[in-house]
């Protein structure tokens, strides 16, 4: 019941992978690796022929593929698989999948997404991101209800959450089954990147920050070392 | 008049257990042990054949049992006891036990819960959590009134409170009879977890932070050492 | 014109006691000693056969007596005295002594309390607490007006004030004649408690933090030492 | 054109006294010496037979005299002088000199006060305090307009300003001609008090913090030493 | 597919230039180099005969040329090229390109700008700045929608973003493809300037801060050294 | 095209003076030298027979002259020149040049001021201050529009800006051509004052803090030393 992410060094620190069928939140500053992490997660599913869905308000499929092209984990090829489903929840005028003047109903959008994921028997789901959900729904309460519903989806789900308030955890961090944080920290010779599994129910984890790098093959976690930041 | 929690090393630092019939608040960051602590508290009651109730907006009984299955304190078996009562206050659309459009009346929900607990002669009660109560009631004042009413329940009660504002104590910390904080702190070689009994009326306690670990048997407090954090 | 508190070591640092007929505010984090301090203050008055009143929204007389029972300053016995008056401003549904829907008028409640205290020739009065007054009145301005009126009561008065905003002093700290702060601080081997008399008009005080402990006899201040926190 | 305050050691650091006919703001935490400073300022004026007015929302004349009685600068006797005028802007119900329900008009109150001060040919004026003005007027803008008008009063004026937002200077600090801050700071052996003249137009000052003490004779500034806080 | 900026030492740290056709956000305190950076970017495009557009609410073309005249990268001459397009979105009364009373519709302005850029086959676009967009649209949501639309423009785009809330990243930092931060930091002998590429999708970067200077030729980055700030 | 300020040591660090015809913002805590700086700037213009205008909401011409009388740069005499124009935008009731109840229209006031300055062929203009503009206009947006319009005035302009939010730069810091900060900092033996040119377009500056003093001749900058604060 563990779902391997395919990110080098990561699965080892979470007993083999993410908890099956559960929601994990991914947070961190801009450029810290959130999107790459979610793309590798989906790629690993497609490699195993699992129906996998990527729902984003941030970019088109073409842009995501382009962004991942510099890595060798083969996102472009895998994305052509029949098992890959992509939904882009924004149209080109900048309105977020709905008439800018009328806000989408939380229930409607939630039900649509849950139904969509369940109908395709999706096993892996990525939702990007809470920041744009906040703009779409207009209230924190709408976002919390959406996150709550996301937990009832059968798929193993990653939700990208930007820390719009860096001083406090948001509701989704408390609602999710797992929480993974990406960090930038200053040590000795310069800026370093790290990843921290803050929470993962039903899994033996520590909350240490481990060095992580962008390599040609994608993200790579050094499970042996700990950042003393 | 002490109610043992069953958490190794914890009862020793509170003169044998939680104060009987009183309300204790449990706070801490995501993944710090709040849910496991409350589950062990309920398990200990069921082991002693005491009627015990778990009221949560966070998960279903199945999910809670699954999450606790990795520990050996036997939650799955104990949860089948007749003495175990579980109430999940959310439906699958993400609305929190009520039509999303109409907020539940504080009085109605409060009265229902108090009546429910008292009618079953419940001796141990867990309520999870204030964050979702805030969404349900929509005002801090509603939450405070609910917490006030919770104090009149006969059972020994644990209330899970997420620190949505980490810079200030919330009303429930002042209203409760006891306050237990879970911490993550950085020391030497990495991140450590700790537990602190900040407040417990009528009990000789110090407010030191003691190391706590997740073991195969559940949480375990090292009462001998103090974290110098 | 000094009113001894009966708290070991405290009266010595305020020239013999609190200023007679004046208002002193007591602040501090949860579990820091505020309630015990006020109970000892009332007990000392009852020991001297002075009419003493305890007005609280936090607990019933039974609960307060229970909480103080572990100490040897004899609260339970003294509370049976005719000179003891107790008023609990909350009913069991959690509403704060009034219909939840209609907020009590500040003037009405204020006048009632002032009249009640003055009619019994009360010499010592405790009001617990500003946090719940804020909920009751709904505005900071209502609380300030109440505190202002409290100053015109003849009794020597203690008002418990939770620091809901820990970054700034509240109006009551500026309005009161005296301000006593309870602290938790980290030193060497663990967490320690301290008490600080920040303000006391007409009294020679310093604003040092002095160690304070919970002993079997109640709170005890070490007037000789100063915490270097 | 210097108006001596009569506070030992203070006039020496401001070229002999406060600037004549101008507004100086006095700020600091509770109990730091603001009220004593203003009382000594008024006492010095009465000693020189100057019409002096004390306008406060904080206490009655009796209470102020009582509070200053422990000092030997003779406030009680001086307060009986014909030159002393006292106005207490609050009635005993806690409402601030007006029907609680209708807020006083800024213009009306301002005009009344300016007229009152000018009609008595008042040379020294104390206004206590901005916090209560904020409650009275209900808006920051009302307070700023009042402070602006206060500057047109002929008297040398002290305005007591509580730092309700300790992170930022308030409008009155920018509007006033002078700004004096009282501090509590921790050094070596304990808490110390200090005074700092942050601003004084037309006067050669430095912004150093100087130790200040409460002595039997009132406040006393050590002009020679500087606090390195 | 790399678009060289022409800023000495910068292109080397981003694999040759900015990502073609994508949006990069430029942030930093006042005077840190944002405007100079964008002007050099446009100058480089004009040097290569690429249609380049500068859209600003901050200054007129004359003022921009004047400001850049002290550098030798030749902005004045290049700005006379047919390939240079300049739009100033403010009129002299201070209203931001629209009647002060009626706020421009986000859609209208967005569509106009996108159409304008696309119609001229603009290859390089600068938009200055988010702060004034916030005033123009009146809501954060309007700005986010505008930024979203900006991403669909074909040109390689730089968006200047002032950090109005320095404690948290804004939506544009998460929406953009790249994020470049300018810093002022204190080291040894005085204040130094630095530049940091926090994020750049599809590019091998580190997030180190590198020293940057204003020279006679414009900005110059020292790619070899790292600021240890 | 440099406009000398006449402040000893300052012009040397800005290549001879402020940029001609442009807007520079002056910020700093109360008493840090902002008003003296602007007065010396105007005095220098009058010394050179340039029409110079001082627009303030803070004081009358008499008060400003009085405040500057302790310095020897001769403000009182120069202020009698025909070239000196003074406008005080407040009346004695504290209302800011308009009926307290109706807020001045931003456009009207802006147009009046721009017209006034341009009609007198004013070469140097001081506007004091943004804090009072905020009260006058009631919205940040009104202030930003005013500042924007101020940039179109032909005169070399200084705008005094109090940092009402010390944690973030305000719009005017980004809109202005130059930004000068005054500081108070603690070093070794006490409090020191410093000046920092954070931004000045088209000028070779560093952002170092330089010691500044109030002398009998006015402000004096030590260009050789740098504060390491």
PDB file of C-alpha atoms in Angstrom, chain C residues 22 140-141 144-145 148-149 151-152 167-169 171 173-175 177 196 198-199 201-205 207-208 226 228-229, chain D residues 28-31 34-35 57-59 63 66-67 70 92-94 96 103 131 135 162-164 166 184 186 188 190-191 193:
ATOM      1  CA  UNK C  22      -7.563  50.099  43.690  1.00  0.00           C
ATOM      2  CA  UNK C 140     -12.850  46.354  22.892  1.00  0.00           C
ATOM      3  CA  UNK C 141     -14.556  49.617  23.733  1.00  0.00           C
ATOM      4  CA  UNK C 144     -12.519  49.385  28.345  1.00  0.00           C
ATOM      5  CA  UNK C 145     -15.666  51.022  29.685  1.00  0.00           C
ATOM      6  CA  UNK C 148     -13.034  51.974  33.811  1.00  0.00           C
ATOM      7  CA  UNK C 149     -16.145  51.378  35.905  1.00  0.00           C
ATOM      8  CA  UNK C 151     -12.007  51.268  39.069  1.00  0.00           C
ATOM      9  CA  UNK C 152     -14.830  53.043  40.869  1.00  0.00           C
ATOM     10  CA  UNK C 167       2.851  41.867  21.248  1.00  0.00           C
ATOM     11  CA  UNK C 168       1.119  44.831  22.819  1.00  0.00           C
ATOM     12  CA  UNK C 169      -0.197  45.926  26.193  1.00  0.00           C
ATOM     13  CA  UNK C 171      -6.029  49.086  27.553  1.00  0.00           C
ATOM     14  CA  UNK C 173      -2.772  47.546  31.618  1.00  0.00           C
ATOM     15  CA  UNK C 174      -2.770  51.311  31.158  1.00  0.00           C
ATOM     16  CA  UNK C 175      -6.016  51.892  33.057  1.00  0.00           C
ATOM     17  CA  UNK C 177      -3.387  51.057  39.181  1.00  0.00           C
ATOM     18  CA  UNK C 196       6.944  40.650  37.750  1.00  0.00           C
ATOM     19  CA  UNK C 198       5.427  45.934  36.143  1.00  0.00           C
ATOM     20  CA  UNK C 199       3.439  48.811  37.609  1.00  0.00           C
ATOM     21  CA  UNK C 201       1.215  53.488  41.489  1.00  0.00           C
ATOM     22  CA  UNK C 202       2.192  54.971  44.788  1.00  0.00           C
ATOM     23  CA  UNK C 203       4.468  52.035  45.597  1.00  0.00           C
ATOM     24  CA  UNK C 204       8.239  51.637  45.502  1.00  0.00           C
ATOM     25  CA  UNK C 205       8.726  48.684  43.157  1.00  0.00           C
ATOM     26  CA  UNK C 207      10.145  45.716  37.499  1.00  0.00           C
ATOM     27  CA  UNK C 208      12.357  42.670  38.030  1.00  0.00           C
ATOM     28  CA  UNK C 226      16.121  37.872  40.262  1.00  0.00           C
ATOM     29  CA  UNK C 228      18.061  37.002  34.405  1.00  0.00           C
ATOM     30  CA  UNK C 229      15.818  36.119  31.515  1.00  0.00           C
TER      31      UNK C 229
ATOM     32  CA  UNK D  28       6.237  54.329  27.363  1.00  0.00           C
ATOM     33  CA  UNK D  29       4.964  51.032  28.775  1.00  0.00           C
ATOM     34  CA  UNK D  30       2.646  50.823  31.802  1.00  0.00           C
ATOM     35  CA  UNK D  31       4.281  51.992  35.015  1.00  0.00           C
ATOM     36  CA  UNK D  34       4.619  58.944  32.360  1.00  0.00           C
ATOM     37  CA  UNK D  35       2.068  60.071  34.926  1.00  0.00           C
ATOM     38  CA  UNK D  57      -9.594  60.423  31.462  1.00  0.00           C
ATOM     39  CA  UNK D  58      -7.669  58.125  33.759  1.00  0.00           C
ATOM     40  CA  UNK D  59      -8.368  59.319  37.265  1.00  0.00           C
ATOM     41  CA  UNK D  63      -6.755  59.639  42.961  1.00  0.00           C
ATOM     42  CA  UNK D  66      -3.145  60.072  46.377  1.00  0.00           C
ATOM     43  CA  UNK D  67      -0.817  58.490  43.839  1.00  0.00           C
ATOM     44  CA  UNK D  70       4.484  59.177  48.354  1.00  0.00           C
ATOM     45  CA  UNK D  92     -18.463  56.787  36.837  1.00  0.00           C
ATOM     46  CA  UNK D  93     -20.346  54.480  34.509  1.00  0.00           C
ATOM     47  CA  UNK D  94     -17.235  54.195  32.448  1.00  0.00           C
ATOM     48  CA  UNK D  96     -16.035  58.742  28.473  1.00  0.00           C
ATOM     49  CA  UNK D 103     -19.647  59.652  20.223  1.00  0.00           C
ATOM     50  CA  UNK D 131      -5.551  55.726  24.079  1.00  0.00           C
ATOM     51  CA  UNK D 135     -11.958  55.231  22.223  1.00  0.00           C
ATOM     52  CA  UNK D 162       0.381  54.783  25.069  1.00  0.00           C
ATOM     53  CA  UNK D 163       2.103  52.781  22.319  1.00  0.00           C
ATOM     54  CA  UNK D 164      -0.844  50.624  21.364  1.00  0.00           C
ATOM     55  CA  UNK D 166       4.686  49.012  19.620  1.00  0.00           C
ATOM     56  CA  UNK D 184      12.282  49.355  30.689  1.00  0.00           C
ATOM     57  CA  UNK D 186      17.279  44.431  30.969  1.00  0.00           C
ATOM     58  CA  UNK D 188      23.201  42.740  34.000  1.00  0.00           C
ATOM     59  CA  UNK D 190      17.908  43.184  36.479  1.00  0.00           C
ATOM     60  CA  UNK D 191      15.343  45.519  34.927  1.00  0.00           C
ATOM     61  CA  UNK D 193      14.300  52.212  33.653  1.00  0.00           C
TER      62      UNK D 193
END
